[in-house]
Short mmCIF file of C-alpha atoms in Angstrom, two decimals:
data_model
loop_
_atom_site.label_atom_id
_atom_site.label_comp_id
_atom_site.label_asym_id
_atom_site.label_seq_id
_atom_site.Cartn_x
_atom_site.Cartn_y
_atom_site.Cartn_z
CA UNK A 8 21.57 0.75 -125.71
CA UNK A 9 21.39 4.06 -123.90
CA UNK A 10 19.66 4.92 -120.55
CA UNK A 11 16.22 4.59 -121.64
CA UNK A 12 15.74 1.91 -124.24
CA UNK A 13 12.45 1.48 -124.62
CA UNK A 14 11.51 5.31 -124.82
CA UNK A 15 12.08 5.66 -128.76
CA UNK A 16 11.37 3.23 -130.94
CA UNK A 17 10.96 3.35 -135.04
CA UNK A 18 7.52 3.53 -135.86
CA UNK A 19 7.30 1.53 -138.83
CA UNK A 20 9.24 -1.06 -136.97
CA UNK A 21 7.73 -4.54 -137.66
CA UNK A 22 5.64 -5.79 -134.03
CA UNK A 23 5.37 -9.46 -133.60
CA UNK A 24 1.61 -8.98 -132.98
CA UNK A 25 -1.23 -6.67 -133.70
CA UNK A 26 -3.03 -4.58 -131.36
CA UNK A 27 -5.99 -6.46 -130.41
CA UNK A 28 -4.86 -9.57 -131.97
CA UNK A 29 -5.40 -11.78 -128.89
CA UNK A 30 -8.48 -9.62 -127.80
CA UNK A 31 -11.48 -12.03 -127.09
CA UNK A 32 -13.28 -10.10 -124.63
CA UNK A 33 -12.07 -7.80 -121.87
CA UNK A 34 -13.29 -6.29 -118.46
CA UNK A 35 -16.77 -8.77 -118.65
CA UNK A 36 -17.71 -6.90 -115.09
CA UNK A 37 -20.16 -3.87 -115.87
CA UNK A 38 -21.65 -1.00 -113.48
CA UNK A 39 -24.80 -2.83 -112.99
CA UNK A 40 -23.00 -5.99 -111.51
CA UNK A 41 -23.66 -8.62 -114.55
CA UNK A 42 -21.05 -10.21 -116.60
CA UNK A 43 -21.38 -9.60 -120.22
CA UNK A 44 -19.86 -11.51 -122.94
CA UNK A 45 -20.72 -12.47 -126.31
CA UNK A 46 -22.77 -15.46 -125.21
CA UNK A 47 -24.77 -14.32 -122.37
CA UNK A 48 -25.52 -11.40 -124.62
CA UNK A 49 -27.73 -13.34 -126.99
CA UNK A 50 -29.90 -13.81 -123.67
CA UNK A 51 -31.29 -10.56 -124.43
CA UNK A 52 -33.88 -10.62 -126.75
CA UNK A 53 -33.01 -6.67 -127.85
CA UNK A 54 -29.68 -8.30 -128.99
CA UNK A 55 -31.03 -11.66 -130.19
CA UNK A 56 -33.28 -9.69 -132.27
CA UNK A 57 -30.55 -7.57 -133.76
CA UNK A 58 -28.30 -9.93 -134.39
CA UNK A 59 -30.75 -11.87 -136.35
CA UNK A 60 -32.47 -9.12 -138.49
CA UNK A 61 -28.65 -8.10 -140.06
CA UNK A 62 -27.80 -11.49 -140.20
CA UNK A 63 -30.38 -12.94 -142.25
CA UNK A 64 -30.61 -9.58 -144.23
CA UNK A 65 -27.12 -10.15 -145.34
CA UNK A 66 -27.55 -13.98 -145.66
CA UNK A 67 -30.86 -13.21 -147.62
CA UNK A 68 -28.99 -10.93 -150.35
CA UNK A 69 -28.32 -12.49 -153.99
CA UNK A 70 -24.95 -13.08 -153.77
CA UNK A 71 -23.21 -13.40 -157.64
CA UNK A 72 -19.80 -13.47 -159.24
CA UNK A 73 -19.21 -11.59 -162.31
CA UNK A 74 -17.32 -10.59 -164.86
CA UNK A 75 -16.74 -7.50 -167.00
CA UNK A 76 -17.61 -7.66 -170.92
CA UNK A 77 -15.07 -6.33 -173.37
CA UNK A 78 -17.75 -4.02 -174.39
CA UNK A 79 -17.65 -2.29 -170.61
CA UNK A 80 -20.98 -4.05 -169.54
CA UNK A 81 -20.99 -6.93 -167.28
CA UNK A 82 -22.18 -10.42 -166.68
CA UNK A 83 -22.43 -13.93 -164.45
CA UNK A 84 -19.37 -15.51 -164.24
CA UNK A 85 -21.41 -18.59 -164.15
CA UNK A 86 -18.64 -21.24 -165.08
CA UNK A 87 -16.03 -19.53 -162.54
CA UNK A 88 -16.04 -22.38 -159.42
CA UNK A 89 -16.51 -19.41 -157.18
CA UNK A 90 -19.70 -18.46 -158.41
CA UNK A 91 -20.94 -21.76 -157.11
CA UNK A 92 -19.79 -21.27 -153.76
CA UNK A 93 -20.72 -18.17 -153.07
CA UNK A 94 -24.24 -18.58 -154.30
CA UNK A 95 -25.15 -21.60 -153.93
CA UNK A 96 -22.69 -24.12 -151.39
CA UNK A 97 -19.69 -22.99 -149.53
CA UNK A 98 -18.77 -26.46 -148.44
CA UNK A 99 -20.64 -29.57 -148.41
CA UNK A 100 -22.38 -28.89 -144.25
CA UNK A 101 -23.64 -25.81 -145.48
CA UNK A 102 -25.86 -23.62 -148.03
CA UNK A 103 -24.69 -20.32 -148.78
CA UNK A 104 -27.33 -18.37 -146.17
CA UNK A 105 -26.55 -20.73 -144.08
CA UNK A 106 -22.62 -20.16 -143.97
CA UNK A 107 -23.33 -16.10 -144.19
CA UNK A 108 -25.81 -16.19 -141.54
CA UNK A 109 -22.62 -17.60 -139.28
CA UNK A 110 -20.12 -15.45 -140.81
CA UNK A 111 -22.45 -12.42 -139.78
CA UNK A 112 -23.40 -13.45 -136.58
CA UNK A 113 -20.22 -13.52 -135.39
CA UNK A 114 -18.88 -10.28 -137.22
CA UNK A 115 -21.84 -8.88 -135.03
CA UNK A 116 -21.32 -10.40 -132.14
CA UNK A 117 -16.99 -10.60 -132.06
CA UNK A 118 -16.14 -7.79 -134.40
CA UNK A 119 -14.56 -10.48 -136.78
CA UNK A 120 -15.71 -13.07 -139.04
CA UNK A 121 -13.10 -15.72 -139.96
CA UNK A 122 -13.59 -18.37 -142.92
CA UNK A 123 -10.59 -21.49 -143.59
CA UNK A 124 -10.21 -21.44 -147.28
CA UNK A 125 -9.13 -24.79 -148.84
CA UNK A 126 -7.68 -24.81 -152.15
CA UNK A 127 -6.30 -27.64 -155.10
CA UNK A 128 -2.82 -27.31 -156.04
CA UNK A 129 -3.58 -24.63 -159.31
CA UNK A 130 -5.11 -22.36 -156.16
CA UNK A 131 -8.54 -22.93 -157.03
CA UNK A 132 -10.90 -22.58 -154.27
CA UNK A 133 -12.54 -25.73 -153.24
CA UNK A 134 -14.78 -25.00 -150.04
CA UNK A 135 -14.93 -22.24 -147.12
CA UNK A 136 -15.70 -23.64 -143.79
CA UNK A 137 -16.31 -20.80 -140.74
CA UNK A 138 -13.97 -20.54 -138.02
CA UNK A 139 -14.74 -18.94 -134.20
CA UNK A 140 -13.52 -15.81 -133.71
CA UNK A 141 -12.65 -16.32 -130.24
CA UNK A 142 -9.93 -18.98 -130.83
CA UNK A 143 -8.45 -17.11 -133.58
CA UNK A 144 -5.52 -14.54 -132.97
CA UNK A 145 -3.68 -12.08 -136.23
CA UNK A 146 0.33 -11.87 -135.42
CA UNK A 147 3.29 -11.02 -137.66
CA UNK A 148 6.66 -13.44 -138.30
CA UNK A 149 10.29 -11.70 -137.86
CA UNK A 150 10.07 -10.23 -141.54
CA UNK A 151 6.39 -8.32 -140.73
CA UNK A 152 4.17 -10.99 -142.53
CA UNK A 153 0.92 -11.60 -140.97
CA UNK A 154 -0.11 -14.84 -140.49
CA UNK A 155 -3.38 -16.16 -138.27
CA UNK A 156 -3.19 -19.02 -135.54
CA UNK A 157 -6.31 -21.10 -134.74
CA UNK A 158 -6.65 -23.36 -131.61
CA UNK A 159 -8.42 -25.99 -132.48
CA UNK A 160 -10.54 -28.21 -129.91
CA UNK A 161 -11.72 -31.50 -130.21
CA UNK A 162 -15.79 -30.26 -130.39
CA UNK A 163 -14.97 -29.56 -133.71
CA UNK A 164 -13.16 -32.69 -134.57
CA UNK A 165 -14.17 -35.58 -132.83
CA UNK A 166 -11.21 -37.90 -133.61
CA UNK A 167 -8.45 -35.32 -133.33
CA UNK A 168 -6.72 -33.56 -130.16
CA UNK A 169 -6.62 -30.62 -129.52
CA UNK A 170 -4.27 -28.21 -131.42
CA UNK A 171 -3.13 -24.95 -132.71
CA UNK A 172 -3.12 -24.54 -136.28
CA UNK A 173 -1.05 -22.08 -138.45
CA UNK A 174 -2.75 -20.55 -141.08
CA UNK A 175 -1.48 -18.51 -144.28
CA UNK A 176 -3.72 -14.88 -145.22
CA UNK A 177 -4.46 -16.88 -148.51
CA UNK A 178 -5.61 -19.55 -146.51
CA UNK A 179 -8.54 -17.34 -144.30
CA UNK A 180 -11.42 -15.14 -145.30
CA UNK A 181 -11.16 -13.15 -142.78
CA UNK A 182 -13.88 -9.35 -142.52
CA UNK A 183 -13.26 -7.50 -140.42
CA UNK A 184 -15.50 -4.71 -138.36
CA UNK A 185 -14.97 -1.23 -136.76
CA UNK A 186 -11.07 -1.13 -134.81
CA UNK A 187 -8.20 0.57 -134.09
CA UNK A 188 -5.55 -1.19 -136.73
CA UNK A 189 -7.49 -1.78 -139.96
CA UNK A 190 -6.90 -5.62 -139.50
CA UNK A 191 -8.30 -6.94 -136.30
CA UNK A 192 -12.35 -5.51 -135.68
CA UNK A 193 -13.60 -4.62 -131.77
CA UNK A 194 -16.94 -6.94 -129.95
CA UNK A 195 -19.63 -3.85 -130.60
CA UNK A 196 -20.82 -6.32 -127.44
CA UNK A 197 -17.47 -5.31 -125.23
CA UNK A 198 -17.64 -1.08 -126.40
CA UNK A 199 -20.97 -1.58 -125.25
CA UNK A 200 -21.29 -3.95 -122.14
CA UNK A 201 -22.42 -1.04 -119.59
CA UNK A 202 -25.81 -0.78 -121.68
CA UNK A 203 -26.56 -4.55 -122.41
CA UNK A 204 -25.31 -5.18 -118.66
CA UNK A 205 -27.81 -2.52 -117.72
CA UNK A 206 -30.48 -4.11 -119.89
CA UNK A 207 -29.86 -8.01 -118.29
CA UNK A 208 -29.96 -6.36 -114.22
CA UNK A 209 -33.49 -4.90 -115.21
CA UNK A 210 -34.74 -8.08 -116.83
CA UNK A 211 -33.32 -9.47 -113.86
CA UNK A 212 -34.82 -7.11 -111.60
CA UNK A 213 -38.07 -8.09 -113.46
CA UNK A 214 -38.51 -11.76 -113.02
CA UNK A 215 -37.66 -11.53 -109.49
CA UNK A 216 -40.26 -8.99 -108.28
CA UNK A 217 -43.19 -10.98 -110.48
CA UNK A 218 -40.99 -14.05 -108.74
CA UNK A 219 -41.69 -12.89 -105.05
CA UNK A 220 -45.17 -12.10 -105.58
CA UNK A 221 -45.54 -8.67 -107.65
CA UNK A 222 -45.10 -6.89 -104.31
CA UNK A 223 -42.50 -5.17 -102.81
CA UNK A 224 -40.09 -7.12 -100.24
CA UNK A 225 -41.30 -6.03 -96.39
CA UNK A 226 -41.11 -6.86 -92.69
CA UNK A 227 -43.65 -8.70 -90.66
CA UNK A 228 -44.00 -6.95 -87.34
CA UNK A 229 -45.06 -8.68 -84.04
CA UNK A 230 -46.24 -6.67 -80.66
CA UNK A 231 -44.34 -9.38 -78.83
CA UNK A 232 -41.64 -12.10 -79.29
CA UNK A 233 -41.85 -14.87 -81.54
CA UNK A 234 -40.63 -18.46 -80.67
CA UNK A 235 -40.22 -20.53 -83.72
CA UNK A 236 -39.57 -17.38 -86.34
CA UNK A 237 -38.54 -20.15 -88.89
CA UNK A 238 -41.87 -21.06 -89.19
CA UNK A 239 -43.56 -18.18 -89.43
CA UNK A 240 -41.42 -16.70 -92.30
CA UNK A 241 -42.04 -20.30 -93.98
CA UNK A 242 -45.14 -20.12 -93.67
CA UNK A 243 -45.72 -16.88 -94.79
CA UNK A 244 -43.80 -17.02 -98.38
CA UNK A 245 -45.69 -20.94 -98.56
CA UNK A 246 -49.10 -18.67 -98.82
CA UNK A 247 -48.02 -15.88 -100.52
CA UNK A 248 -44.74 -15.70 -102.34
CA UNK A 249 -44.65 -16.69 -106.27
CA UNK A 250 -46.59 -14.89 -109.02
CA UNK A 251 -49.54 -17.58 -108.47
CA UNK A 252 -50.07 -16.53 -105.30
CA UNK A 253 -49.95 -12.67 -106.04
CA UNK A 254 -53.19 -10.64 -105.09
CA UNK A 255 -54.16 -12.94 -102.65
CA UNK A 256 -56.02 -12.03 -98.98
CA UNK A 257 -53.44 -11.89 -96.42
CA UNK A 258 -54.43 -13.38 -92.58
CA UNK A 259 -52.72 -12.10 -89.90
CA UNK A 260 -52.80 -12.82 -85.95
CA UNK A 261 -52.02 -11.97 -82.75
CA UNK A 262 -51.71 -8.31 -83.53
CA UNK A 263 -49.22 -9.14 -85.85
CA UNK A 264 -48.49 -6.15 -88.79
CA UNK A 265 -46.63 -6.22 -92.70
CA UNK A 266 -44.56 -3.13 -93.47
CA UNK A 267 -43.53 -3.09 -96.55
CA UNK A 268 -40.10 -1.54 -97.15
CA UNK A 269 -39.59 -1.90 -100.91
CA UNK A 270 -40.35 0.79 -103.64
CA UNK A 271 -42.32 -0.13 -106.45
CA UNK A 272 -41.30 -0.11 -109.79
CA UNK A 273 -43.68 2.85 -111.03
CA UNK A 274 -41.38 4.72 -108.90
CA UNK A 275 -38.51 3.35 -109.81
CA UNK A 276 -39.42 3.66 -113.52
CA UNK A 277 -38.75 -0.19 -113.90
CA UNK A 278 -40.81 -0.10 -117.28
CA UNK A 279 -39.08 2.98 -118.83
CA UNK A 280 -35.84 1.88 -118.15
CA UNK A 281 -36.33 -1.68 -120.04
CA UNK A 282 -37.94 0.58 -123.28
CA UNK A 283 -34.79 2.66 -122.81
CA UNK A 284 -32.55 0.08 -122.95
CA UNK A 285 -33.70 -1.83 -125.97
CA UNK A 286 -33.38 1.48 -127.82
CA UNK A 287 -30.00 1.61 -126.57
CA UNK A 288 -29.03 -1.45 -128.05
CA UNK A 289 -31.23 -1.27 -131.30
CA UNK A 290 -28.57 2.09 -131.22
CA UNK A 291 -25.98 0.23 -130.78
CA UNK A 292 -26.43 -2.11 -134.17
CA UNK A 293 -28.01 0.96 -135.71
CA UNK A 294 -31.57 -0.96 -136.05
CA UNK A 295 -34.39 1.19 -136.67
CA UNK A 296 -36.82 0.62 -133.34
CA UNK A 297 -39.83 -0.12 -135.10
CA UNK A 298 -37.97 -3.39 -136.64
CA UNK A 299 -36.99 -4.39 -132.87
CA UNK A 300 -41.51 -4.25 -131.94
CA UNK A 301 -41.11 -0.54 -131.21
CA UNK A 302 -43.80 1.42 -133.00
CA UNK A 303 -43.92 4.42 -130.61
CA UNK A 304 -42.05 7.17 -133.14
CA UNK A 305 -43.34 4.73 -136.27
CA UNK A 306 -46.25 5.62 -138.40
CA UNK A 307 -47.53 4.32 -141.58
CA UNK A 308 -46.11 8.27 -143.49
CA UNK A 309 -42.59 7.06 -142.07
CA UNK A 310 -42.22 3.50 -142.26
CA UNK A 311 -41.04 3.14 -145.51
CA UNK A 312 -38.55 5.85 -144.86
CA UNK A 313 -37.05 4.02 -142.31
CA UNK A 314 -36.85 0.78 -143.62
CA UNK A 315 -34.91 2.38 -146.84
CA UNK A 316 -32.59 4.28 -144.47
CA UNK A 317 -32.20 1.23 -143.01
CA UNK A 318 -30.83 -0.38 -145.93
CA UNK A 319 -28.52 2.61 -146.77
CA UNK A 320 -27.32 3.36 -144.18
CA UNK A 321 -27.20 0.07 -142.10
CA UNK A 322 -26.64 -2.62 -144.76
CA UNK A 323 -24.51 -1.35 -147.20
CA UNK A 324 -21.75 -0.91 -144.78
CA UNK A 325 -21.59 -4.25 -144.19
CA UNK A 326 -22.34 -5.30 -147.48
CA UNK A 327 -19.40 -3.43 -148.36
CA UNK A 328 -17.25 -5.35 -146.21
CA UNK A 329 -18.05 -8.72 -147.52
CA UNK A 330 -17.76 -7.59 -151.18
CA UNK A 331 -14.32 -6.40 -150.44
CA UNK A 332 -12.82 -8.96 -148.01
CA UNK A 333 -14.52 -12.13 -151.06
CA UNK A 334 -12.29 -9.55 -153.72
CA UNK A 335 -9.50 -9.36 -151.45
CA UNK A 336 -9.35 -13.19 -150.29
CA UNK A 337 -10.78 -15.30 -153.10
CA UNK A 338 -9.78 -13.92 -155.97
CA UNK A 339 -6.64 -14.92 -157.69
CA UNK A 340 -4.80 -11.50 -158.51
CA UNK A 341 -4.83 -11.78 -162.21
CA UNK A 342 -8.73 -12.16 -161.79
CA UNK A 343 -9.10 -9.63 -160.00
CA UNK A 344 -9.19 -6.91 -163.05
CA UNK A 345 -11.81 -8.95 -164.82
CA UNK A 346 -14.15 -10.43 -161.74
CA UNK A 347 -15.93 -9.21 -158.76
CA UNK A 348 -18.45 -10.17 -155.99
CA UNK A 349 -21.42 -8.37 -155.73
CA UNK A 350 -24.39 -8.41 -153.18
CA UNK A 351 -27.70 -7.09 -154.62
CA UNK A 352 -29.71 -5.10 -152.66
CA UNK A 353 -31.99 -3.65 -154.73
CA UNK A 354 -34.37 -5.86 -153.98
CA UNK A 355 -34.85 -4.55 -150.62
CA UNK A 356 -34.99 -1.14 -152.16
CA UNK A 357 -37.94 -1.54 -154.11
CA UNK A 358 -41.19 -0.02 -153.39
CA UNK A 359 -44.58 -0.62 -153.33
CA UNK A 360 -46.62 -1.86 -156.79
CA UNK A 361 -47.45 1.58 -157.72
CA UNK A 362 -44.10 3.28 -157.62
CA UNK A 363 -42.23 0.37 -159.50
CA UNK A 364 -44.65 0.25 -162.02
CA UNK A 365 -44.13 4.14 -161.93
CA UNK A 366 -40.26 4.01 -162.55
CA UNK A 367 -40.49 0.99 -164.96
CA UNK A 368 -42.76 3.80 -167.46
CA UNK A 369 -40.18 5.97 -166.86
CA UNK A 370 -37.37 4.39 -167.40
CA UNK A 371 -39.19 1.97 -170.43
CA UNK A 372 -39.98 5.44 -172.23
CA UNK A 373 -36.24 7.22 -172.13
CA UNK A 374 -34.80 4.26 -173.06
CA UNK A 375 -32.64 2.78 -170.85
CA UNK A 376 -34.48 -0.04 -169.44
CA UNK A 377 -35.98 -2.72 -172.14
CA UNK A 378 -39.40 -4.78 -171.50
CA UNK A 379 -37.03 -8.01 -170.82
CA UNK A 380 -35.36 -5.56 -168.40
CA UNK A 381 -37.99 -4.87 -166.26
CA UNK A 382 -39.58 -8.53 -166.57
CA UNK A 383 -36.38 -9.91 -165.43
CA UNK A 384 -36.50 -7.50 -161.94
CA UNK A 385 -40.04 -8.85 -161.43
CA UNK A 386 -39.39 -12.38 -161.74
CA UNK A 387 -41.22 -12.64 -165.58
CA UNK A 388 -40.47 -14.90 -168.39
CA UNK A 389 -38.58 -12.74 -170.89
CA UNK A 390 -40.19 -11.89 -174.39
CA UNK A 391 -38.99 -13.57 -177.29
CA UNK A 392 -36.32 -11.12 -179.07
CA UNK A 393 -38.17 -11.25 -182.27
CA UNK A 394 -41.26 -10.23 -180.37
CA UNK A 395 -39.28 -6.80 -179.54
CA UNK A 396 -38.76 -7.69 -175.82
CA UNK A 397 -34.76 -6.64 -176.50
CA UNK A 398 -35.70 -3.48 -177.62
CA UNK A 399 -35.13 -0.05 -176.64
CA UNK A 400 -37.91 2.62 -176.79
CA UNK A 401 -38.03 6.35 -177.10
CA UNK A 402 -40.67 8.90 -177.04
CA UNK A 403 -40.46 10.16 -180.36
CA UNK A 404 -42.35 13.73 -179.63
CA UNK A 405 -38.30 14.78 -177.99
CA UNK A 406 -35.87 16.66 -179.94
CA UNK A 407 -33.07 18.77 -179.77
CA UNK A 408 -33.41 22.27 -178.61
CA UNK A 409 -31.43 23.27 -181.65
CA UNK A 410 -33.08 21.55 -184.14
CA UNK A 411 -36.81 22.88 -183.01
CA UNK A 412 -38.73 23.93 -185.65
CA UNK A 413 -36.32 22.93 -188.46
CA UNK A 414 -39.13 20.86 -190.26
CA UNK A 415 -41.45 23.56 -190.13
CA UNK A 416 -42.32 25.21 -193.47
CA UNK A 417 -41.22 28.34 -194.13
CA UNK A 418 -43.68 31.47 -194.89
CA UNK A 419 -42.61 31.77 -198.55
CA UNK A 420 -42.74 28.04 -198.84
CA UNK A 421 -46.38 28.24 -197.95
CA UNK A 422 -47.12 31.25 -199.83
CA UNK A 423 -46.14 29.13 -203.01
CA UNK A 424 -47.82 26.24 -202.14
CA UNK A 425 -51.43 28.05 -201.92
#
């Protein structure tokens, strides 16, 4: 086939794999000399803490089916057997923030988030159980079709052997994060190892100075020559080494002299570096500080602020993902006109008393919000129909510019009626 076969190549050509789709984790070795993986990454409580605040934010989320109304409105698809597992039970282990907790954890923590979808023979779906990320690998058959393998191991199941598992794209919920194909997502833990690394040597670092004796490491010095040096360095780190025996009088004889040879960790900006880094990895999830316990740039003015921004521009991303991937992977495609998953957020939008109360008048007065409207954001019993709570309100005072002053009598019109 030419001199150089492999040089040109069609670029639509059908690949038996996609890139990435064996990635678990690559190059676990940072700069700082710690291996990082998805795992020991939870260690860190800057990542811990991250991980759980998106997590349970998207777990926490209403999470509905509906349906559109032939008069263009919508409504709770209620009676659709997906509405029940999305809301309430995804399989029989698990709740439904339970089983989106997982789901998110490990779209944080692998870049994917994998779900086995079992079906009954009309294609209803009967259950979603989570799958691990890292034993799960996207390839393509001869004719281009993707298809997903799992490795199963016997943690899982305790009365089967281990195996490898073929599954169908109808048969996974699979979301996907931030990558280079549009199917398979990257470990936001393996584009960012250097920092977390960095983070875990300092911790590190840390423990074992307060470990030694919250001093720096040194030399004893003797004017002579020492015959059982053993003992003397036992001796020594028996009185004074450990963070109990920290601050405590040193004895020494014989002209004997400590040089310390260590710097300290004001000098080596020990503390800075640690607030750095947990700012670097709040950065890295795209967590506002404050919600990680730092309140340096925080104020009561700003706050707020950032917890909305945090919400727009933090959750809904990820929001979006799940509503699209559920569309994508649950829904049968003549459904898919008429029904659609849908996280609510608004309630994590909503200010303080004051300004809801605020836009409720506003809204109750132009007349697109009804008093059963706004009840039913707060959590009220609704008001009987025939009571008016259906109703909706304008200020009657408003007209049209063009008909101002049409009901206004005339001047001969008064002149005659004097």
């Amino acid at each position: 086939m030419g001199l150089f076969p492999g040089l040109f190549r069609s670029r639509d050509k059908p690949k038996d794999a996609t890139a990435g789709s064996g990635y678990s984790f690559f190059l676990g070795g940072t700069s700082a000399g710690k291996t990082v993986n998805e795992r020991s990454a939870m260690q860190m409580t800057a990542v811990y803490s991250c991980v759980r605040i998106l997590a349970e934010a998207v777990a926490g989320l209403p999470f509905h089916l509906y349906k559109y109304k032939p008069d263009g409105g919508k409504e709770k698809a209620i009676k659709h057997p997906l509405y029940r597992i999305l809301h309430d039970e995804p399989n029989p282990e698990m709740t439904s923030f339970i089983f989106r907790e997982t789901l998110m954890t490990h779209l944080l923590l692998w870049g994917n988030a994998y779900a086995q979808v079992i079906r009954n023979g009309k294609g209803e779906i009967l259950a979603l159980y989570p799958l691990m990320p890292n034993r799960m690998s996207v390839d393509r058959d001869a004719a281009g079709q993707l298809y997903y393998t799992y490795t199963r191991y016997g943690d899982e199941a305790q009365q089967q052997k281990a195996e490898t598992v073929r599954l169908k794209p109808n048969d996974v919920l699979h979301i996907p994060g931030l990558g280079f194909d549009g199917l398979v997502g990257y470990s936001p833990i393996a584009m960012a190892k250097n920092a977390i690394g960095l983070a875990m040597a300092t911790e590190e670092y840390g423990a074992k100075f307060f470990a030694n004796g919250a001093t720096p490491g040194g030399v004893l010095e003797h004017p002579g020559v020492i015959k059982d040096p053993v003992r003397v360095k036992e001796s020594w780190n028996t009185a004074y080494q450990g963070s109990g025996n920290s601050h405590r009088i040193a004895v020494l004889e014989e002209g004997m002299k400590y040089q310390p040879i260590g710097i300290s960790p004001e000098q080596a900006q020990f503390l800075e570096t640690r607030k750095f880094q947990i700012n670097e990895i709040a950065r890295i999830f795209r967590v506002p500080p404050h919600m990680v316990g730092d309140l340096d740039k925080s104020s009561f003015s700003n706050i707020e602020q950032q917890s909305l921004e945090f919400v727009k521009y933090t959750l809904d991303p990820w929001v979006t993902r799940w509503e699209q991937a559920v569309n994508r992977a649950l829904l049968l495609p003549n459904e898919k006109s008429v029904l659609f998953a849908k996280l609510n957020v608004d309630g994590l939008l909503r200010g303080d008393y004051a300004s809801r109360m605020s836009g409720y008048a506003t809204a109750r007065q132009n007349g697109w919000m009804s008093a059963n409207d706004i009840r039913e954001l707060e959590n009220l019993d609704h008001i009987p129909a025939e009571q008016g709570g259906d109703l909706y309100l304008i200020n009657g005072a408003m007209t049209k510019l063009k008909d101002a002053g049409a009901f206004a009598p005339t001047t001969t019109e008064t002149e005659g009626n004097k």
